[in-house]
Short mmCIF file of C-alpha atoms and ligand atoms in Angstrom, two decimals:
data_model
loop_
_atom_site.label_atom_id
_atom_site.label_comp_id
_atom_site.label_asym_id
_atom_site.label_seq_id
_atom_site.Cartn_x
_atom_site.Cartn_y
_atom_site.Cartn_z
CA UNK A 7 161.06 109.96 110.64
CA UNK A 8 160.62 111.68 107.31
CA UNK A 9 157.55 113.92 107.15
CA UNK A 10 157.45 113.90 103.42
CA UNK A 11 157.05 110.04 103.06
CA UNK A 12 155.06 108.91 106.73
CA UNK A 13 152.07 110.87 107.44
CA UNK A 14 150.93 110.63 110.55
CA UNK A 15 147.66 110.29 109.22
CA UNK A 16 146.28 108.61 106.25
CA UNK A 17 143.09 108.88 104.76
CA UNK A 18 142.63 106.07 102.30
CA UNK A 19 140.05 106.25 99.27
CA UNK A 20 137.17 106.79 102.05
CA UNK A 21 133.33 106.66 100.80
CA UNK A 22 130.36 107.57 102.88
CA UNK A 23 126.92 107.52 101.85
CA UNK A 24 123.70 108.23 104.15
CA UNK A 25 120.80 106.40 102.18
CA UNK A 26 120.67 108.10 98.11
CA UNK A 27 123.30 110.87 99.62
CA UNK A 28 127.13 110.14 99.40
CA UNK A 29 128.36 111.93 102.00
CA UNK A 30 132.08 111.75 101.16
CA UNK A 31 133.41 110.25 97.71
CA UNK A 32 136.27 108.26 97.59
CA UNK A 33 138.85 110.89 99.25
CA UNK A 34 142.33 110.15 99.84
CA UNK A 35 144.49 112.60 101.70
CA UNK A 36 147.84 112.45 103.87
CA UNK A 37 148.18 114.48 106.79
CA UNK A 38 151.57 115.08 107.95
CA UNK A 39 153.39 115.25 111.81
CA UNK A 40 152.92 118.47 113.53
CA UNK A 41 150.59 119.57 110.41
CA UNK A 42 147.91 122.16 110.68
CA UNK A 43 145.71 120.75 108.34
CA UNK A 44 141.95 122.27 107.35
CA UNK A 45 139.21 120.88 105.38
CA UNK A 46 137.81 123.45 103.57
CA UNK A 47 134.44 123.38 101.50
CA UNK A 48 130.65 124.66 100.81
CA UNK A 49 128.03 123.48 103.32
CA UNK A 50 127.31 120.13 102.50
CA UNK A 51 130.21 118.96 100.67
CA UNK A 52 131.27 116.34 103.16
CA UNK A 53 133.81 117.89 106.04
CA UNK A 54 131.62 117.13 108.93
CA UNK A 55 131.35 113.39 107.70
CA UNK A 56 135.15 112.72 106.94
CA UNK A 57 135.84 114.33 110.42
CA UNK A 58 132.91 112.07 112.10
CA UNK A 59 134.72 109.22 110.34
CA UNK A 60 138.45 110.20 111.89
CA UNK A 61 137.05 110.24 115.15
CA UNK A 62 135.16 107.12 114.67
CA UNK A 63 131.66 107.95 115.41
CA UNK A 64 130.58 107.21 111.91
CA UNK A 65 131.85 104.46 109.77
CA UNK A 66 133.25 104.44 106.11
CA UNK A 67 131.50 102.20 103.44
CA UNK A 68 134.29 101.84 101.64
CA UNK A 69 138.45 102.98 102.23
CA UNK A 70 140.94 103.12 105.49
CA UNK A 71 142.10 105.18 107.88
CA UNK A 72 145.67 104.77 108.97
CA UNK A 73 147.01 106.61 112.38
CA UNK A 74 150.87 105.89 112.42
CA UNK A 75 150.39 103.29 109.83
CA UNK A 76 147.73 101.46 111.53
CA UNK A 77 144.52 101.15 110.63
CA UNK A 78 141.83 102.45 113.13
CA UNK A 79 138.99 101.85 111.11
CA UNK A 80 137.93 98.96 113.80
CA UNK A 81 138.78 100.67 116.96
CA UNK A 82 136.00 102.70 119.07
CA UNK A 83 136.46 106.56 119.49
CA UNK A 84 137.95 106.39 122.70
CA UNK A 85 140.05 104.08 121.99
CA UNK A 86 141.42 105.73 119.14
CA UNK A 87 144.54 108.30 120.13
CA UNK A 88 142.75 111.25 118.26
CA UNK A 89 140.34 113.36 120.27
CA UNK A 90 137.51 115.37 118.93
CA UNK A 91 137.06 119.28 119.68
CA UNK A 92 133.28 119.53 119.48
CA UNK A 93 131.68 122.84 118.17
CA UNK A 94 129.88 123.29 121.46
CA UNK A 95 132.55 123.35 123.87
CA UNK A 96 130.79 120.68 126.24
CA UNK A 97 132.74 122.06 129.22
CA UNK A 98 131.66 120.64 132.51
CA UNK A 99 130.22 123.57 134.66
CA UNK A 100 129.76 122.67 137.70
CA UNK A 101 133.76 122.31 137.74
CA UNK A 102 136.90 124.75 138.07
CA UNK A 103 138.72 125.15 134.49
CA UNK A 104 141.61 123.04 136.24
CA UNK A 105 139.17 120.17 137.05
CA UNK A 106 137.78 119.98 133.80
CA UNK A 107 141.03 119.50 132.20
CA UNK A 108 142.42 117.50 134.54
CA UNK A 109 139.10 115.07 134.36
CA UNK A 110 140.05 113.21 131.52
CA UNK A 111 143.69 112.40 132.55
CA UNK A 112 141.84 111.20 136.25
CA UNK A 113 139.75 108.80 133.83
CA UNK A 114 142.70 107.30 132.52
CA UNK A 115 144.06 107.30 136.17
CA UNK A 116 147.25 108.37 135.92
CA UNK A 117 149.33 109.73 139.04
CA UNK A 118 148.09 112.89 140.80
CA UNK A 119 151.87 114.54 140.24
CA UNK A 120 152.06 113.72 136.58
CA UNK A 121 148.11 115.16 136.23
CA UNK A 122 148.86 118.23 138.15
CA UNK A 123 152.22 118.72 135.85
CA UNK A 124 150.36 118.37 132.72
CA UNK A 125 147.49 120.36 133.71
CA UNK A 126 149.72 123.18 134.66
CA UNK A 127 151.34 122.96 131.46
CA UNK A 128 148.69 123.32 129.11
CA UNK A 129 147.13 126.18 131.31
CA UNK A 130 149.85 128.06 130.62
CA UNK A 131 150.29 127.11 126.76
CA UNK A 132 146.67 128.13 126.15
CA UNK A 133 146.84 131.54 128.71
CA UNK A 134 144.40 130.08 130.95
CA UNK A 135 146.93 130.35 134.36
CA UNK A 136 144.98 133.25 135.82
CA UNK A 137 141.27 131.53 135.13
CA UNK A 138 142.31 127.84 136.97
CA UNK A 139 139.57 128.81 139.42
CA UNK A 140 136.81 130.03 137.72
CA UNK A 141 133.79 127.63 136.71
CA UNK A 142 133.07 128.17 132.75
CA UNK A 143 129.54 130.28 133.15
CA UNK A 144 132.71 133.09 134.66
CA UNK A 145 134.28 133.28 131.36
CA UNK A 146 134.17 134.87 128.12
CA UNK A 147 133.56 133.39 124.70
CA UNK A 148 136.94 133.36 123.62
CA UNK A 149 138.31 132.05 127.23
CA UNK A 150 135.67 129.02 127.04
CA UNK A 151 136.81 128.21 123.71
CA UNK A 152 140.43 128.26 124.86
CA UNK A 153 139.33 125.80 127.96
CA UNK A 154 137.50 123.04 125.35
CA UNK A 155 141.14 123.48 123.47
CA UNK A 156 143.43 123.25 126.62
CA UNK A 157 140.51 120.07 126.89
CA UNK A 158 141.65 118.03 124.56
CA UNK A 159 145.36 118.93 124.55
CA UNK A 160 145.79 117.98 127.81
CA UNK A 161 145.33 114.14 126.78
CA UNK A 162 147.93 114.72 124.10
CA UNK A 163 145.78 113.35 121.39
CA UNK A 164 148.78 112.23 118.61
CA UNK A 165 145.54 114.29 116.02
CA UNK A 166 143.25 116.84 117.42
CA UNK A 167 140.16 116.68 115.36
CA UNK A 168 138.80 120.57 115.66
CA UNK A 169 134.95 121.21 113.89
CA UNK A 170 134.19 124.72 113.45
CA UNK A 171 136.52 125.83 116.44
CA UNK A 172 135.65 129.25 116.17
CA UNK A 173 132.07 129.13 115.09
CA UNK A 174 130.71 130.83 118.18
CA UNK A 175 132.84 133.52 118.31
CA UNK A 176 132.17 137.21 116.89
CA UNK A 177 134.42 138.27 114.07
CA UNK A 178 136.84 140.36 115.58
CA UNK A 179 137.45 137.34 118.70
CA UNK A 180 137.59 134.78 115.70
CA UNK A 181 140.16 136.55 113.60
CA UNK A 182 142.00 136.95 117.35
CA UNK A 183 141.70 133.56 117.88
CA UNK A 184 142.97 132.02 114.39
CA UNK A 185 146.67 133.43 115.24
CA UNK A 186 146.40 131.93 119.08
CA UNK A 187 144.71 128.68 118.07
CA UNK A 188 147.97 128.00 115.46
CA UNK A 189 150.70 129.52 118.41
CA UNK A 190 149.19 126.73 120.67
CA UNK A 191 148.84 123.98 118.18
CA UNK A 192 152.89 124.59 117.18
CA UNK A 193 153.74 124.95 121.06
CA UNK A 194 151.65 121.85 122.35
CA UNK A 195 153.72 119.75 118.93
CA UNK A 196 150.41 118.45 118.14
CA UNK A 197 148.61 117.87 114.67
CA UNK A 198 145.88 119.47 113.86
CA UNK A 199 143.07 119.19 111.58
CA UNK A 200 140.27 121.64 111.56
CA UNK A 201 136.98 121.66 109.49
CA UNK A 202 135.88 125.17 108.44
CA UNK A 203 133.94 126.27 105.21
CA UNK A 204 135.68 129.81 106.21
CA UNK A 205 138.50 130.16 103.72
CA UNK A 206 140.16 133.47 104.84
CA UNK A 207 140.21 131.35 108.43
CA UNK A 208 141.87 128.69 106.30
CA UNK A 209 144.28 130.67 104.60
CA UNK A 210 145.27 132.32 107.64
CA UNK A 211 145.82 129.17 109.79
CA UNK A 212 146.39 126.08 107.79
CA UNK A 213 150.04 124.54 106.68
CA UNK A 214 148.17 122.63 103.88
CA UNK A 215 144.39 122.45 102.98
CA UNK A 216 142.12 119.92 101.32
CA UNK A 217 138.86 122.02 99.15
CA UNK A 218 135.82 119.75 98.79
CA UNK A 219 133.03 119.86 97.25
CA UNK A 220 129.67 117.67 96.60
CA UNK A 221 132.28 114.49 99.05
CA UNK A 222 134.51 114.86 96.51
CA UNK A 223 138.28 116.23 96.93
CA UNK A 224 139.41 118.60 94.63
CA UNK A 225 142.86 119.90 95.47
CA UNK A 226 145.46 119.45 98.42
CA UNK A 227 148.01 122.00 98.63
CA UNK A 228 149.53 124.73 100.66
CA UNK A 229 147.46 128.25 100.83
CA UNK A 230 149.60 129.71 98.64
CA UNK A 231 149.92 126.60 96.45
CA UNK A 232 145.91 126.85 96.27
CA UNK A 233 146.11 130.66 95.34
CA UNK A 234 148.13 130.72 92.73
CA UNK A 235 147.27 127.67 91.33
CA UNK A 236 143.98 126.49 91.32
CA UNK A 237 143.08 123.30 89.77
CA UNK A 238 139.70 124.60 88.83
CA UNK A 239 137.54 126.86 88.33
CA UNK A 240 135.66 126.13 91.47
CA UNK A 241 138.38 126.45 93.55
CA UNK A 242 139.43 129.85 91.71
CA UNK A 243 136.38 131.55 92.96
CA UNK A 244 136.33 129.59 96.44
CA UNK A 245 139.47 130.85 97.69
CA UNK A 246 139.92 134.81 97.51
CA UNK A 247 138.45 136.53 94.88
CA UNK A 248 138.75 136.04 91.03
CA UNK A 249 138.20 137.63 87.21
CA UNK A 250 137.22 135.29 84.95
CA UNK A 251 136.89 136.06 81.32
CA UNK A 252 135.08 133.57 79.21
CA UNK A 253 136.67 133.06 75.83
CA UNK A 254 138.60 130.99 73.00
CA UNK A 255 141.93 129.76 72.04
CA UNK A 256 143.02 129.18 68.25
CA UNK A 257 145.75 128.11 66.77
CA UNK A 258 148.88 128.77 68.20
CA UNK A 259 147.76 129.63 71.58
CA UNK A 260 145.82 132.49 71.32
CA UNK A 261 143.48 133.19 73.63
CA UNK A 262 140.41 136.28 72.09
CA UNK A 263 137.53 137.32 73.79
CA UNK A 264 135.94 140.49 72.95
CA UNK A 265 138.62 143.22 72.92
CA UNK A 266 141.47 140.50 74.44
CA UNK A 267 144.01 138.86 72.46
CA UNK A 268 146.67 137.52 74.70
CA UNK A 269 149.57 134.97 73.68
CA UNK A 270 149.52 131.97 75.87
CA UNK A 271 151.95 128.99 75.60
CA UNK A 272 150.84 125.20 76.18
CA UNK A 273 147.34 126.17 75.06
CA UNK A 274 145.50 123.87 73.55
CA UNK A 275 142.78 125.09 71.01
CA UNK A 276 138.95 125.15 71.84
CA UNK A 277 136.88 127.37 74.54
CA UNK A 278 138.65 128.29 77.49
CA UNK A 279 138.12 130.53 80.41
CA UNK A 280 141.00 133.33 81.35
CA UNK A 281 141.23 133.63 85.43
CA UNK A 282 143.24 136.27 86.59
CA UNK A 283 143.75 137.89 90.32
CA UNK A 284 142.73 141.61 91.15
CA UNK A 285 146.63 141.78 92.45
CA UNK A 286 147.93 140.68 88.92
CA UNK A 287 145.94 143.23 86.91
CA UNK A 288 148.10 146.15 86.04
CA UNK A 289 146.71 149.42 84.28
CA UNK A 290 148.27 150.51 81.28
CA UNK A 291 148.21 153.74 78.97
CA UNK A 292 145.17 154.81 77.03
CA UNK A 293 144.86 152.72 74.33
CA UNK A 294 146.85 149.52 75.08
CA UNK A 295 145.31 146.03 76.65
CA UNK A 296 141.55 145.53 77.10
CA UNK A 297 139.52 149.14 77.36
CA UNK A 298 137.42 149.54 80.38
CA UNK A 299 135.38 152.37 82.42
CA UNK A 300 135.16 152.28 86.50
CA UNK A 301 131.91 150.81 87.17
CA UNK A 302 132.54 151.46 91.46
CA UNK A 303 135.72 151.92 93.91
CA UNK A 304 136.08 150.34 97.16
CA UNK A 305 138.63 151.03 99.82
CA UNK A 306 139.89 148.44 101.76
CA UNK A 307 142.30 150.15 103.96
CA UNK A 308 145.71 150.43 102.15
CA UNK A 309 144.38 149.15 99.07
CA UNK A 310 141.57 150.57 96.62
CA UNK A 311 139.96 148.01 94.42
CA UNK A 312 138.05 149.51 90.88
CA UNK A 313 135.32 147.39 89.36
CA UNK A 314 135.81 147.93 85.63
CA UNK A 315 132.90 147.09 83.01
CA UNK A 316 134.35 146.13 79.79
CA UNK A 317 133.45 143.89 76.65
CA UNK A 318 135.13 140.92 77.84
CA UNK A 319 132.89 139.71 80.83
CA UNK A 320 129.72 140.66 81.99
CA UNK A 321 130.81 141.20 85.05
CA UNK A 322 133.02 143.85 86.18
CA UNK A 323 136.53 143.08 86.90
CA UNK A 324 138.44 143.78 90.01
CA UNK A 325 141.75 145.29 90.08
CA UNK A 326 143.01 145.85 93.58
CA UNK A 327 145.16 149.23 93.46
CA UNK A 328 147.48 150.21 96.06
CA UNK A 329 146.19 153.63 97.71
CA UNK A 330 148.52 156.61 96.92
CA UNK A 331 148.73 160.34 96.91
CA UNK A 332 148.69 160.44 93.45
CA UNK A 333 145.51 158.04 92.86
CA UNK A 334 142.78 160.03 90.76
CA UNK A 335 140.61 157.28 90.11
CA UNK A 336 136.94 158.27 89.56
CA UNK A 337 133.83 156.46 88.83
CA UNK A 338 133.11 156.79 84.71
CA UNK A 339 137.28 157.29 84.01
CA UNK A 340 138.22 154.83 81.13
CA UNK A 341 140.90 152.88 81.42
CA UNK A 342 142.98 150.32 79.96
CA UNK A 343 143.78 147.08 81.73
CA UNK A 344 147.13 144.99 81.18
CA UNK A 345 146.75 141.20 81.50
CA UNK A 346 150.56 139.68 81.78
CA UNK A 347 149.89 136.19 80.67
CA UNK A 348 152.34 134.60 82.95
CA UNK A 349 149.74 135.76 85.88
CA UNK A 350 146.81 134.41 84.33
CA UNK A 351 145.01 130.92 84.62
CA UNK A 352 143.64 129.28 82.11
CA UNK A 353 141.01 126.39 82.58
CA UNK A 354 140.33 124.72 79.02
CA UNK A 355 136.21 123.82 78.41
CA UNK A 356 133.25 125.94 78.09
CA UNK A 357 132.10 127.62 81.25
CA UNK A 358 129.37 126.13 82.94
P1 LIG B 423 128.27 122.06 106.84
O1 LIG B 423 129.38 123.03 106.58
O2 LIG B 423 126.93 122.60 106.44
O3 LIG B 423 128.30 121.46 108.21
P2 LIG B 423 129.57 119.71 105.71
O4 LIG B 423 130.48 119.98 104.59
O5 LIG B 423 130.16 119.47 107.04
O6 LIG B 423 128.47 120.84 105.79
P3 LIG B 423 128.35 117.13 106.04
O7 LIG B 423 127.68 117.47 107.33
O8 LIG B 423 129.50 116.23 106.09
O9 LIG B 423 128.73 118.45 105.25
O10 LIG B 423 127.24 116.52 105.08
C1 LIG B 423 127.51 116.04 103.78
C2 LIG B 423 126.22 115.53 103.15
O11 LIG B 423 125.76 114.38 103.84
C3 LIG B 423 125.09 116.53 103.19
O12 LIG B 423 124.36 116.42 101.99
C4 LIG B 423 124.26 116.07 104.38
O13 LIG B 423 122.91 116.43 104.22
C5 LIG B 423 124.46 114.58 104.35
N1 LIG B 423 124.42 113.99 105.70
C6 LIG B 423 125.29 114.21 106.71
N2 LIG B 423 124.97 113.48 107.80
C7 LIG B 423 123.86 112.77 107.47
C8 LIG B 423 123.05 111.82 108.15
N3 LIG B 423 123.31 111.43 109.42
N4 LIG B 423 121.99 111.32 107.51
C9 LIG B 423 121.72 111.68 106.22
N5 LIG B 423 122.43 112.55 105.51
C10 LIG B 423 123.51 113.10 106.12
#
């Protein structure tokens, strides 16, 4: 089968409204085989629903959902071959780690030999060998939240549906956990898609991404994809950090704001908004490019970044700086930033 051209799952122009609310608004999106997918977006903006909807415990108003080119839309939750990974792990604990996972494969009463194989195979894909015994209130955050994953694998779901996995886990478990939860979801051969409104999680986990916002879908892509081309402004600030410099472009592609001329093919005249990456800001000689002063430095391990007032934005710009021996940046140095055109963004319209 050709990943590019089935998807295992298809999301098909999919509405939801709650009373006055829509919920999710008209989204279409193909998730592939073996895909670790995320939907990423602000609170509200509809991830919860659309995953509610996959796993069949609300119903669209409008659209189809196709599992393996059949649509599910009619079928009850558990009789749909997805399972959902609830946010609250919803372990049984009054049972042993193996009987909660092998509980659901005793529901669906297959032989004691093939449950005892399976549940020693996903004990050992999710590190959970050495805890068989224990009841849940003996574990850790992290192990508990491994146990609700080794859960739902152990059915072999053909989509695990994963809200907020991490949620309830401190930062440094959580950013632990992000590089387990994707060794585990290639091992198991299993697609994945996760809600989280965490982008860095996103970034760090996901093969491709959907961004929402207000139910609506504004780009699909791969992280890197979404990085380096965002296909707005919104999603320029939502994922990693972004200048923007507010501006105009005349004739001939010329973008000016105050003390900014830059050359810019393919742009079309009117107001326009220049978006540019800390990363992709070089600094030049005295003199050259758009004059600044250093406003504040922040270290951030290897790299320094300098907020840099100048006439172009009202807000300082970032320009991430490797750390060297040589650095002698100080707070109140001017300096003069070099914006290389082929780095920049440019969204066309006046900013909002
Ligand atoms: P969060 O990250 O805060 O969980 P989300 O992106 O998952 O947000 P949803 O929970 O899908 O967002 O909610 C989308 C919108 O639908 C919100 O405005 C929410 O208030 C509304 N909504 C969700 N469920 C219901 C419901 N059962 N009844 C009424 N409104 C609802």
């Amino acid at each position: 089968m050709n990943a590019e051209t089935s998807p295992i799952l298809r999301i098909e122009s999919v509405a939801k409204s709650f009373g006055p609310v829509t919920a999710v608004d008209g989204v279409s999106i193909d998730v592939r085989e073996n895909e670790f997918f995320a939907l990423l977006g602000p609170s509200g903006c509809g991830k919860t629903t659309l995953l509610r909807m996959l796993a069949g415990f609300e119903t669209p108003n409008a659209g189809r959902i196709l599992l393996d080119g059949r649509d599910i839309s009619p079928l009850p939750p558990e009789k749909r071959p997805l399972n959902l990974m609830f946010q609250s792990y919803a372990l049984f604990p009054h049972m042993s780690v193996r009987q909660n996972l092998a509980y659901g494969l005793e529901m669906e009463r297959l032989e004691k030999a093939e449950i005892r194989r399976r549940v020693d195979e996903t004990l050992s894909t999710t590190d959970l060998t050495q805890f068989a015994d224990r009841k849940p209130d003996q574990l850790s955050g992290g192990q508990k939240q491994r146990v609700a994953l080794a859960r739902a694998l152990v059915k072999r779901p053909k989509v695990l549906l994963l809200d907020e996995p991490l949620g309830a886990l401190d930062k440094k478990l959580r950013e632990k956990m992000q590089l387990e939860l994707k060794r585990m979801q290639h091992e198991a051969g299993i697609t994945f898609v996760i809600v989280t409104h965490d982008q860095e999680e996103a970034l760090v986990m996901a093969d491709r991404m959907a961004i929402l916002k207000d139910g609506r879908l504004l780009q699909v892509g791969t992280p890197e994809a979404i990085y380096e081309r965002p296909a707005d402004r919104f999603v320029a600030n939502f994922i990693g950090v972004m200048n923007f410099i507010d501006g105009r472009v005349g004739e001939g592609g010329l973008f000016e704001a105050e003390g900014l001329r830059l050359a810019l093919a393919d742009a079309g005249p009117g107001p326009a908004t220049l978006a540019i990456r800390p990363e992709n800001v070089a600094l030049g000689a005295l003199g050259e490019g758009l004059a600044g002063t250093i406003a504040d430095i922040a270290y951030h391990g290897l790299d320094r970044v300098l907020h840099v007032k100048t006439a172009a934005s009202p807000v300082p710009l970032q320009i991430r700086v490797p750390v060297s021996g040589t650095a002698t940046h100080q707070v109140g140095d001017a300096l003069s930033l070099r914006i290389d055109p082929a780095r920049c963004r440019l969204f066309a319209g006046a900013a909002a």
